[in-house]
CSV table of C-alpha atoms in Angstrom, one decimal:
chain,number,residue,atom,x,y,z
A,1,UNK,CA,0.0,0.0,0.0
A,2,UNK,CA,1.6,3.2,-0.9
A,3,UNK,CA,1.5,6.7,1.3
A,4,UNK,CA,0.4,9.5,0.2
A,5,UNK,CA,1.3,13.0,1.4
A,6,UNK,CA,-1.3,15.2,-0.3
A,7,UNK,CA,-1.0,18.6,0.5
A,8,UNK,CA,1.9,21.0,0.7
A,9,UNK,CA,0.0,24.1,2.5
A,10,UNK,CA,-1.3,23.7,5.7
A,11,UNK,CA,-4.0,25.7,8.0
A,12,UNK,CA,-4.6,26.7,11.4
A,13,UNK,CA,-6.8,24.5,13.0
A,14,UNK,CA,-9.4,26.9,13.9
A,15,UNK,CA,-9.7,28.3,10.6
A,16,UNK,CA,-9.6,24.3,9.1
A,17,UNK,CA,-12.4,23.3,11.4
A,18,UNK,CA,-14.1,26.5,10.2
A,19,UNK,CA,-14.1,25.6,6.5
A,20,UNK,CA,-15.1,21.6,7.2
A,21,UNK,CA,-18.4,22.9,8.4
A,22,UNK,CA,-21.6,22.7,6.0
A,23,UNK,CA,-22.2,26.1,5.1
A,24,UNK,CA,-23.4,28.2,1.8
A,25,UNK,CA,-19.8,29.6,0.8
A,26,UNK,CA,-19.6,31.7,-1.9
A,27,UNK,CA,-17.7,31.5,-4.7
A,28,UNK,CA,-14.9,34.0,-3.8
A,29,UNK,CA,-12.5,32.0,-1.8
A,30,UNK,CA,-11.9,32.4,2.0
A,31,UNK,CA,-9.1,34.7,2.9
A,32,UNK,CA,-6.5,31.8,3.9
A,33,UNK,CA,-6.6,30.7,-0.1
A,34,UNK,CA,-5.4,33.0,-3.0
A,35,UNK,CA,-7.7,31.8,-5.2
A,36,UNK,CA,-10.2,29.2,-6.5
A,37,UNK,CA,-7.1,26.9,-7.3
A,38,UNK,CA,-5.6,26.3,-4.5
A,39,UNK,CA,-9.6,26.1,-2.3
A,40,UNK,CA,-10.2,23.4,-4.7
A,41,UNK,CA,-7.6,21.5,-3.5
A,42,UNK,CA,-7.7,21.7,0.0
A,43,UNK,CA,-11.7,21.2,-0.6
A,44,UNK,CA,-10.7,17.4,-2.4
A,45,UNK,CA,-7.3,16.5,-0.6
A,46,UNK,CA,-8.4,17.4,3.0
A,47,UNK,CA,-12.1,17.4,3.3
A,48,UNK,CA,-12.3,15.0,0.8
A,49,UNK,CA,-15.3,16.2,-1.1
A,50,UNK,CA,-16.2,15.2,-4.7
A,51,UNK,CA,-15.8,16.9,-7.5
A,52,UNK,CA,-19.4,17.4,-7.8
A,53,UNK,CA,-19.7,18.5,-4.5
A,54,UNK,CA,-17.1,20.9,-4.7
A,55,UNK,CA,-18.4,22.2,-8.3
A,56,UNK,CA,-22.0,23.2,-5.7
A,57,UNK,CA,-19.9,24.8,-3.1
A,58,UNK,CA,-17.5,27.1,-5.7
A,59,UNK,CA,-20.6,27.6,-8.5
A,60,UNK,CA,-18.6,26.3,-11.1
A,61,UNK,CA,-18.7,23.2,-13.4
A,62,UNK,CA,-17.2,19.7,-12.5
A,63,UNK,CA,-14.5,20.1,-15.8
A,64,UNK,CA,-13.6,23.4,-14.1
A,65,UNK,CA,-12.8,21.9,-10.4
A,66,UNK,CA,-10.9,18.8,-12.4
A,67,UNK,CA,-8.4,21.6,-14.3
A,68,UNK,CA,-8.3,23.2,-10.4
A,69,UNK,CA,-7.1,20.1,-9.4
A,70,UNK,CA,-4.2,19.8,-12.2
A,71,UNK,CA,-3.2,23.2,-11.7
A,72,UNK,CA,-2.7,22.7,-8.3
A,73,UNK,CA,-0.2,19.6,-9.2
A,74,UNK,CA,1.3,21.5,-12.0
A,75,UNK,CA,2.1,24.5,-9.1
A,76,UNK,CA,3.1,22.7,-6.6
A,77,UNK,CA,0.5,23.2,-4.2
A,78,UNK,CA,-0.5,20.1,-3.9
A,79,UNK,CA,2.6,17.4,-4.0
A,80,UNK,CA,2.3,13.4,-4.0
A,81,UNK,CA,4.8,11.4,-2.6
A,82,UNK,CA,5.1,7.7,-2.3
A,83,UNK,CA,6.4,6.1,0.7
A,84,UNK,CA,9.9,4.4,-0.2
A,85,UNK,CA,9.5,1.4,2.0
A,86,UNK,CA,6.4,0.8,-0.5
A,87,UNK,CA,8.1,1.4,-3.7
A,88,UNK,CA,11.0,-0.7,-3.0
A,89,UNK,CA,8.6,-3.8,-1.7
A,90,UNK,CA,6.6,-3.1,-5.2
A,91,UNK,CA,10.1,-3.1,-6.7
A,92,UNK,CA,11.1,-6.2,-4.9
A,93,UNK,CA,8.2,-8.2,-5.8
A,94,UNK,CA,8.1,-7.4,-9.2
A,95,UNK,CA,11.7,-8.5,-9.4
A,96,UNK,CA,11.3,-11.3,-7.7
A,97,UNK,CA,8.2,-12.3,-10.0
A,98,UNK,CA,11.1,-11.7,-13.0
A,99,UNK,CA,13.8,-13.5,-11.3
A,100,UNK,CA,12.2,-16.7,-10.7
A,101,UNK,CA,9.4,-16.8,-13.2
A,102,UNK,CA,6.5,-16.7,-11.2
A,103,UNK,CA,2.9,-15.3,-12.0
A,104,UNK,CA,2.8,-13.0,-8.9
A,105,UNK,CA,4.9,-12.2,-5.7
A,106,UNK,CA,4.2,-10.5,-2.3
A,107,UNK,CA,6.4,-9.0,-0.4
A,108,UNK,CA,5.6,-7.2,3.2
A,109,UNK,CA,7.4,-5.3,5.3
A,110,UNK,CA,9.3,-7.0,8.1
A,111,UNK,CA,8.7,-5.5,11.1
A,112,UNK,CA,11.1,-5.7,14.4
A,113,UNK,CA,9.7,-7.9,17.1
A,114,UNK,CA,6.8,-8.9,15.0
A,115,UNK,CA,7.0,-12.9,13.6
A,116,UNK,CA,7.5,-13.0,9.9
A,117,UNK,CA,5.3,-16.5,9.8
A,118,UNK,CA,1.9,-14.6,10.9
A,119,UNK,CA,2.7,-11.6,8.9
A,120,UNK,CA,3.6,-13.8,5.8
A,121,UNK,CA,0.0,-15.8,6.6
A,122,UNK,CA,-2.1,-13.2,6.7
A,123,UNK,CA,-0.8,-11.4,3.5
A,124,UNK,CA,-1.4,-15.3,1.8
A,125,UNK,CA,-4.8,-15.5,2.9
A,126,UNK,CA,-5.7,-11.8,1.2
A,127,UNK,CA,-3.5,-13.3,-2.0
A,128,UNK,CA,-5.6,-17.2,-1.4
A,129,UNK,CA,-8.8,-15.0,-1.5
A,130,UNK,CA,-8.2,-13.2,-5.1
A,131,UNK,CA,-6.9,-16.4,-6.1
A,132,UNK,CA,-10.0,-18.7,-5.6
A,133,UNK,CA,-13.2,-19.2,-8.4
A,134,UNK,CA,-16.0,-21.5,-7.9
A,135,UNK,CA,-15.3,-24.7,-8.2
A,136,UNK,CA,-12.0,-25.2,-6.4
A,137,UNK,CA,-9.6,-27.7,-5.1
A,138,UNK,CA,-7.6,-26.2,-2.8
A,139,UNK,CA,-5.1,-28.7,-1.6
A,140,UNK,CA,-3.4,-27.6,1.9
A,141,UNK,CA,-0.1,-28.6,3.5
A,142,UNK,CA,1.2,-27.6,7.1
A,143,UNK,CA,3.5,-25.6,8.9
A,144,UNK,CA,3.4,-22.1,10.9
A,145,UNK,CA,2.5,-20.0,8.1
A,146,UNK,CA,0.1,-21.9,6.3
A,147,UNK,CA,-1.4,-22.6,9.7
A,148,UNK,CA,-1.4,-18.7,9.9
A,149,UNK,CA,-3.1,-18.3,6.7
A,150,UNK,CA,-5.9,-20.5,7.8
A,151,UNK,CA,-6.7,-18.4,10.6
A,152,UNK,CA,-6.3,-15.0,8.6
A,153,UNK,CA,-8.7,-16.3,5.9
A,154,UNK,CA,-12.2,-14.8,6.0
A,155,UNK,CA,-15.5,-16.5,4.4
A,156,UNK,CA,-15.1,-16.6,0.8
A,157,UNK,CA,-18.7,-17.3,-0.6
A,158,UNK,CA,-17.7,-19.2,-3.1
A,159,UNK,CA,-19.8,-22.3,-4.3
A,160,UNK,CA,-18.8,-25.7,-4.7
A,161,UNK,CA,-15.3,-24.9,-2.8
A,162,UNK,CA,-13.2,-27.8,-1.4
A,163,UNK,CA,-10.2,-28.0,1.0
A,164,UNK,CA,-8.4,-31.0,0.9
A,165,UNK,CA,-5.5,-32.0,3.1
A,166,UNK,CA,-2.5,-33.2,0.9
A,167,UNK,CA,-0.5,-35.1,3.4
A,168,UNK,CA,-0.9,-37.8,6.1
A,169,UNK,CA,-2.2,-36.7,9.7
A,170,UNK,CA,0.1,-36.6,13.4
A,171,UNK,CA,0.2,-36.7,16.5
A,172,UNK,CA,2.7,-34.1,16.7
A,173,UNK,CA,2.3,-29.9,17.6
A,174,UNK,CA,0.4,-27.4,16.0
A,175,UNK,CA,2.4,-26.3,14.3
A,176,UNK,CA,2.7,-29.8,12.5
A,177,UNK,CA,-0.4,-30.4,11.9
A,178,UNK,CA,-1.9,-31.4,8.3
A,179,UNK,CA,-5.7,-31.7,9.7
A,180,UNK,CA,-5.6,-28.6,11.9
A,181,UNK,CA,-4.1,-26.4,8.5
A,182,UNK,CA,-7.0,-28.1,6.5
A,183,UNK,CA,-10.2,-28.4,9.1
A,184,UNK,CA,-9.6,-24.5,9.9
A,185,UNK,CA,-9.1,-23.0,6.8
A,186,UNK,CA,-12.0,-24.5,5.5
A,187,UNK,CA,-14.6,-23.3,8.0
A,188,UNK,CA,-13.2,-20.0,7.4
A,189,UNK,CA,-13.9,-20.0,3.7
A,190,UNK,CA,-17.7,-21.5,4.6
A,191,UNK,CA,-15.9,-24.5,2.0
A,192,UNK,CA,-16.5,-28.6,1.8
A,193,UNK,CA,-13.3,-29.8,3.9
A,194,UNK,CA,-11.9,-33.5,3.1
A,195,UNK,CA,-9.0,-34.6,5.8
A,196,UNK,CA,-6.7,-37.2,5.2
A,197,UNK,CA,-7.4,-39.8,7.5
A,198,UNK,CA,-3.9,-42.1,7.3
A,199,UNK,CA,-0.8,-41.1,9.2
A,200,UNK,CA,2.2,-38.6,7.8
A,201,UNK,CA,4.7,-41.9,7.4
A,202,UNK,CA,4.1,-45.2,7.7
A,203,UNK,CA,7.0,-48.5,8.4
A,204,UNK,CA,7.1,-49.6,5.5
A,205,UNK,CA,6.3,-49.1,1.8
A,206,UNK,CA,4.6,-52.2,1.7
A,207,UNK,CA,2.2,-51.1,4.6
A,208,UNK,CA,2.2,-48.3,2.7
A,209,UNK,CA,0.5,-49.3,-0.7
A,210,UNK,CA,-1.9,-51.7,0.8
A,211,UNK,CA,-3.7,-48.8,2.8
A,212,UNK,CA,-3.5,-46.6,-0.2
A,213,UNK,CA,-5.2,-49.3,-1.9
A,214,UNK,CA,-8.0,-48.9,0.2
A,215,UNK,CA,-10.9,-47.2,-2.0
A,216,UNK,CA,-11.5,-44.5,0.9
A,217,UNK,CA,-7.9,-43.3,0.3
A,218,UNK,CA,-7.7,-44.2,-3.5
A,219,UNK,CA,-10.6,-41.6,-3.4
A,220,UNK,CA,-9.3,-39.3,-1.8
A,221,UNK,CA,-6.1,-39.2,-3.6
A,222,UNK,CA,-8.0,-39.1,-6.4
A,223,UNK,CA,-9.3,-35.7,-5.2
A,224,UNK,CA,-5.9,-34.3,-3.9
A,225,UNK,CA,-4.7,-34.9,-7.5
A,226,UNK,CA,-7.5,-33.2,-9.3
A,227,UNK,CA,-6.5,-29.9,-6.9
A,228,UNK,CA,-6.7,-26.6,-8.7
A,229,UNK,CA,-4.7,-24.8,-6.4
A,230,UNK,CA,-2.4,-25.2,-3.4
A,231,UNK,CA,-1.0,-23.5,-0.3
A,232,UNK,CA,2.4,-25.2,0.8
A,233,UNK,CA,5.2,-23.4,3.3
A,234,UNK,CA,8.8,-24.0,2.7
A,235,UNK,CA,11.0,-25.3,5.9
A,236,UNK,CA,14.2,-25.4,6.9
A,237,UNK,CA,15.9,-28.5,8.2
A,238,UNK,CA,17.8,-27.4,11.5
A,239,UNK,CA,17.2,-28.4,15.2
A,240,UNK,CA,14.7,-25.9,15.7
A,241,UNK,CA,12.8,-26.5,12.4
A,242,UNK,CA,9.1,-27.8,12.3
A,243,UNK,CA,10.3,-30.6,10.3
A,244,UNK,CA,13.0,-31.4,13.0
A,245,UNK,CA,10.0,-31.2,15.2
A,246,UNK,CA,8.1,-33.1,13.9
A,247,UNK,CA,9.6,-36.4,14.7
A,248,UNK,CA,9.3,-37.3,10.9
A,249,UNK,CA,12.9,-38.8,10.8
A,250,UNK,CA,14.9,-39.7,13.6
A,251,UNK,CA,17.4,-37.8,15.1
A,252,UNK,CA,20.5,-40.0,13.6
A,253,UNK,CA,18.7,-39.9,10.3
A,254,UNK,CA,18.3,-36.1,10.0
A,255,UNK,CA,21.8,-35.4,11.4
A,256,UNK,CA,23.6,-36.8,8.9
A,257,UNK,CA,21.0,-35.8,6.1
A,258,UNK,CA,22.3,-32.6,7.1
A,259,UNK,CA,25.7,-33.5,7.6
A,260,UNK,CA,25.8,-34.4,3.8
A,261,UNK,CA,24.8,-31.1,3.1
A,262,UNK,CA,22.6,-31.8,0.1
A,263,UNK,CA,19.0,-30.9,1.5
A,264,UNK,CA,18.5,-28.1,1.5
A,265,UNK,CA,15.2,-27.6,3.2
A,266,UNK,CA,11.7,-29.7,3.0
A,267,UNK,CA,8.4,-29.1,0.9
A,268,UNK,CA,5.5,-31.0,1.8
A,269,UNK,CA,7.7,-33.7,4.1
A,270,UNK,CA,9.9,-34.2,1.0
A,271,UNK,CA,13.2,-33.0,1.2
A,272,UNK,CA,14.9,-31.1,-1.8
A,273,UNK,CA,18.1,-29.7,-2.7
A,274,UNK,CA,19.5,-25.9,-4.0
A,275,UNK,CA,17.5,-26.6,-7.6
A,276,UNK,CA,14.5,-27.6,-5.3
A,277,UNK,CA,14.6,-31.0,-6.7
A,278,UNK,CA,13.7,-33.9,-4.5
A,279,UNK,CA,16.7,-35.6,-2.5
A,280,UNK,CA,16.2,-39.4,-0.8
A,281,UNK,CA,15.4,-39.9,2.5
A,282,UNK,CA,14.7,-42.9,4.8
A,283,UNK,CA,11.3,-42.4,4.9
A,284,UNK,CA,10.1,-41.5,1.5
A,285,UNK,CA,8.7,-45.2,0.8
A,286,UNK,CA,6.2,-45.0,3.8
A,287,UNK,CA,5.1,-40.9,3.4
A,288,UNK,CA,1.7,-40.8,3.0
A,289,UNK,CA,1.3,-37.2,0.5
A,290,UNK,CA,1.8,-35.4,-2.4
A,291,UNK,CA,5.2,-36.0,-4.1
A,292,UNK,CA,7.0,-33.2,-5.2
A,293,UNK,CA,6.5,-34.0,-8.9
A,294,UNK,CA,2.1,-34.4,-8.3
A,295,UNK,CA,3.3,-30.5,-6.1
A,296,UNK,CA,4.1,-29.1,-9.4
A,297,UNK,CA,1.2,-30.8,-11.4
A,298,UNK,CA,-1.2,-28.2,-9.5
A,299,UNK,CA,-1.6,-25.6,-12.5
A,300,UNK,CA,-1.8,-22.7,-9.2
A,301,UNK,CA,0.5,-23.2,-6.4
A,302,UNK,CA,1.1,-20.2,-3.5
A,303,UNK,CA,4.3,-20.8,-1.2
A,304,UNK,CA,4.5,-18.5,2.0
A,305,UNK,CA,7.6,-18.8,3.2
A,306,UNK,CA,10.2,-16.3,5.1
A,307,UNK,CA,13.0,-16.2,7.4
A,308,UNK,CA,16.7,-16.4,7.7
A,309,UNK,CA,17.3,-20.3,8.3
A,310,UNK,CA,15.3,-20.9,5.2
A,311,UNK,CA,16.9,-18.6,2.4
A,312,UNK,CA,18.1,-21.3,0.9
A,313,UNK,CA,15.1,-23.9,1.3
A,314,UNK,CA,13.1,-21.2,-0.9
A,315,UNK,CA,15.4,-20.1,-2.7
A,316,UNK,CA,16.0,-24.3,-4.0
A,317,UNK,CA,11.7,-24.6,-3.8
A,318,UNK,CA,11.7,-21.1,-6.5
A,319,UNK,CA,14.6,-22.4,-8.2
A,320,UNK,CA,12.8,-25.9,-8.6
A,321,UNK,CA,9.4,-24.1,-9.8
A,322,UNK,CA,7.5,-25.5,-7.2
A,323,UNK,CA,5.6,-22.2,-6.7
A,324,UNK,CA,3.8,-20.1,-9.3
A,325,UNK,CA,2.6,-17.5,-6.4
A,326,UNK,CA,5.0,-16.4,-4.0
A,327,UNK,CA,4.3,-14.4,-0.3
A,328,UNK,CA,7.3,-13.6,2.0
A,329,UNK,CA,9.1,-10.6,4.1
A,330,UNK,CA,10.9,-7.9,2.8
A,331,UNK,CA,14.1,-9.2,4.3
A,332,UNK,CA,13.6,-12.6,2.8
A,333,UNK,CA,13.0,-10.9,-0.7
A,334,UNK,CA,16.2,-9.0,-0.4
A,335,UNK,CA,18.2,-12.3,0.6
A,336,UNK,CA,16.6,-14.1,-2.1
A,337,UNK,CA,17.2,-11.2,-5.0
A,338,UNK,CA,21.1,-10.7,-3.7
A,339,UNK,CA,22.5,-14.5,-4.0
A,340,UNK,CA,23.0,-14.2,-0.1
């Protein structure tokens, strides 16, 4: 949102309060104004009347108080600025957008003491809302910010909408937490919600396939797969990551995932590398979910993701193309657009 410093004149306040009050003025200006130019003005810009009101108040015609208005640009009376911070987030997501071939990117401000995953969710759930038409498959995944996101969104009133969870269900915290994301963001939208009742990771792939075999799930899947659109969160993979949290892999397993240094950060419980391409893990045969590949099948996909420990994650995920629609912190944008 940009800021807009209208005026470059200013009035005492007695004499402002004086000229906001209904009265029969005539068309001679007050005193405080030189002439009908710079009244005008201070008639649109600070008392915010129309131009058809104003055309009443001076006795003139609604194409003369529109040439008042560009005179009073064209003198500098009047003066417009943009706020900076605005312009460069404008800049940055355009950039972004340009850099990593994406339909649209959203970048707000980061703020000091203020955490970047519910600023990051609740810009996503005004960019979810343009996003959706009737009809929709929205396919959710878990995490802080999408679990943000949920809670932002607002009732859509949108028929035949459907949120469907896109990977298995845990025990686990909120903040992992695929039926929580899904349950939530679909009572908010007033939309059809369809959980997926089978755990995040099984033993074995084996166990694996014979539940997906079950027609409940082979439905269900069969939804998740048709899904028009889809909010997913990018993570990191360090000690205090929601993935590390999550109890997904063991501890032995994920420290020396890490200590390989391929992964680069997760999408979906599916690790990937710098060119967000999918990298092996132990426990990819029994996750129940959405494989990266069936991620980029989704002809709209919307990532929120920000934060220091995951420039790299997002920058691999928007390398990769996983994300056609992109919402993160100004911060993260700069990191992303400098290579550091």
């Amino acid at each position: 949102m940009t800021s807009v410093r209208r005026l470059a004149f200013s009035l005492p306040m007695s004499d402002a309060r004086l000229l906001s009050k209904p009265s029969r003025l005539p068309a001679t200006p007050p005193p405080q104004f030189g002439d009908l130019v710079a009244w005008a003005a201070w008639l649109y810009y600070v008392d915010e009347m129309t131009q058809a009101e104003i055309a009443l108040r001076l006795g003139v015609s609604r194409a003369s108080v529109a040439n008042y208005l560009q005179e009073a640009r064209r003198a500098g009376i009047v003066t417009i600025r943009l706020d900076p911070g605005a312009v460069s987030r404008t800049a940055a997501a355009k950039a972004l957008a340009e850099r990593f071939g994406l339909a649209e990117a959203t970048v707000v401000p980061a703020l000091e003491g203020r955490r970047v995953d519910t600023r990051i969710g609740v810009a996503g759930a005004k960019v979810l809302a343009a996003l959706l038409e009737e009809g929709d498959t929205v396919g959710v995944a878990w995490g802080r910010t999408i679990l943000a996101l949920a809670r932002a969104a607002e009732p859509a009133g949108i028929e035949r909408l459907t949120v469907a969870q896109v990977s298995g269900s845990s025990a686990s915290t909120d903040d992992f937490a695929p039926e929580l994301c899904t349950t939530l963001l679909a009572n908010q939208l007033g939309a059809r919600c369809v959980n997926l009742h089978a755990p995040a990771v099984l033993s074995s792939r084996d166990l694996r396939d014979r539940l997906l075999a079950e027609p409940a799930l082979q439905r269900q899947f069969a939804l998740i797969n048709s899904a028009t659109k889809i909010v997913f969160g990018v993570g990191d993979i360090g000690p205090t990551s929601t993935f590390h949290r999550s109890g997904m892999l063991t501890e032995e397993d994920l420290g020396r995932i890490v200590a390989e240094g391929r992964a680069k950060g997760v999408v979906i419980g599916r690790l990937i590398d710098a060119a967000g391409r999918p990298v092996p893990s132990p426990i990819d045969d029994g996750i129940v979910g959405i494989s990266v590949e069936e991620l980029k099948a989704v002809p709209v996909r919307l990532c929120l993701a920000g934060g220091p420990l995951k420039t790299e994650a997002i920058r691999g995920a928007l390398v990769g193309g996983l994300a056609t629609h992109f919402v993160t912190d100004s911060d993260t944008a700069e990191r992303l657009l400098s290579g550091s």
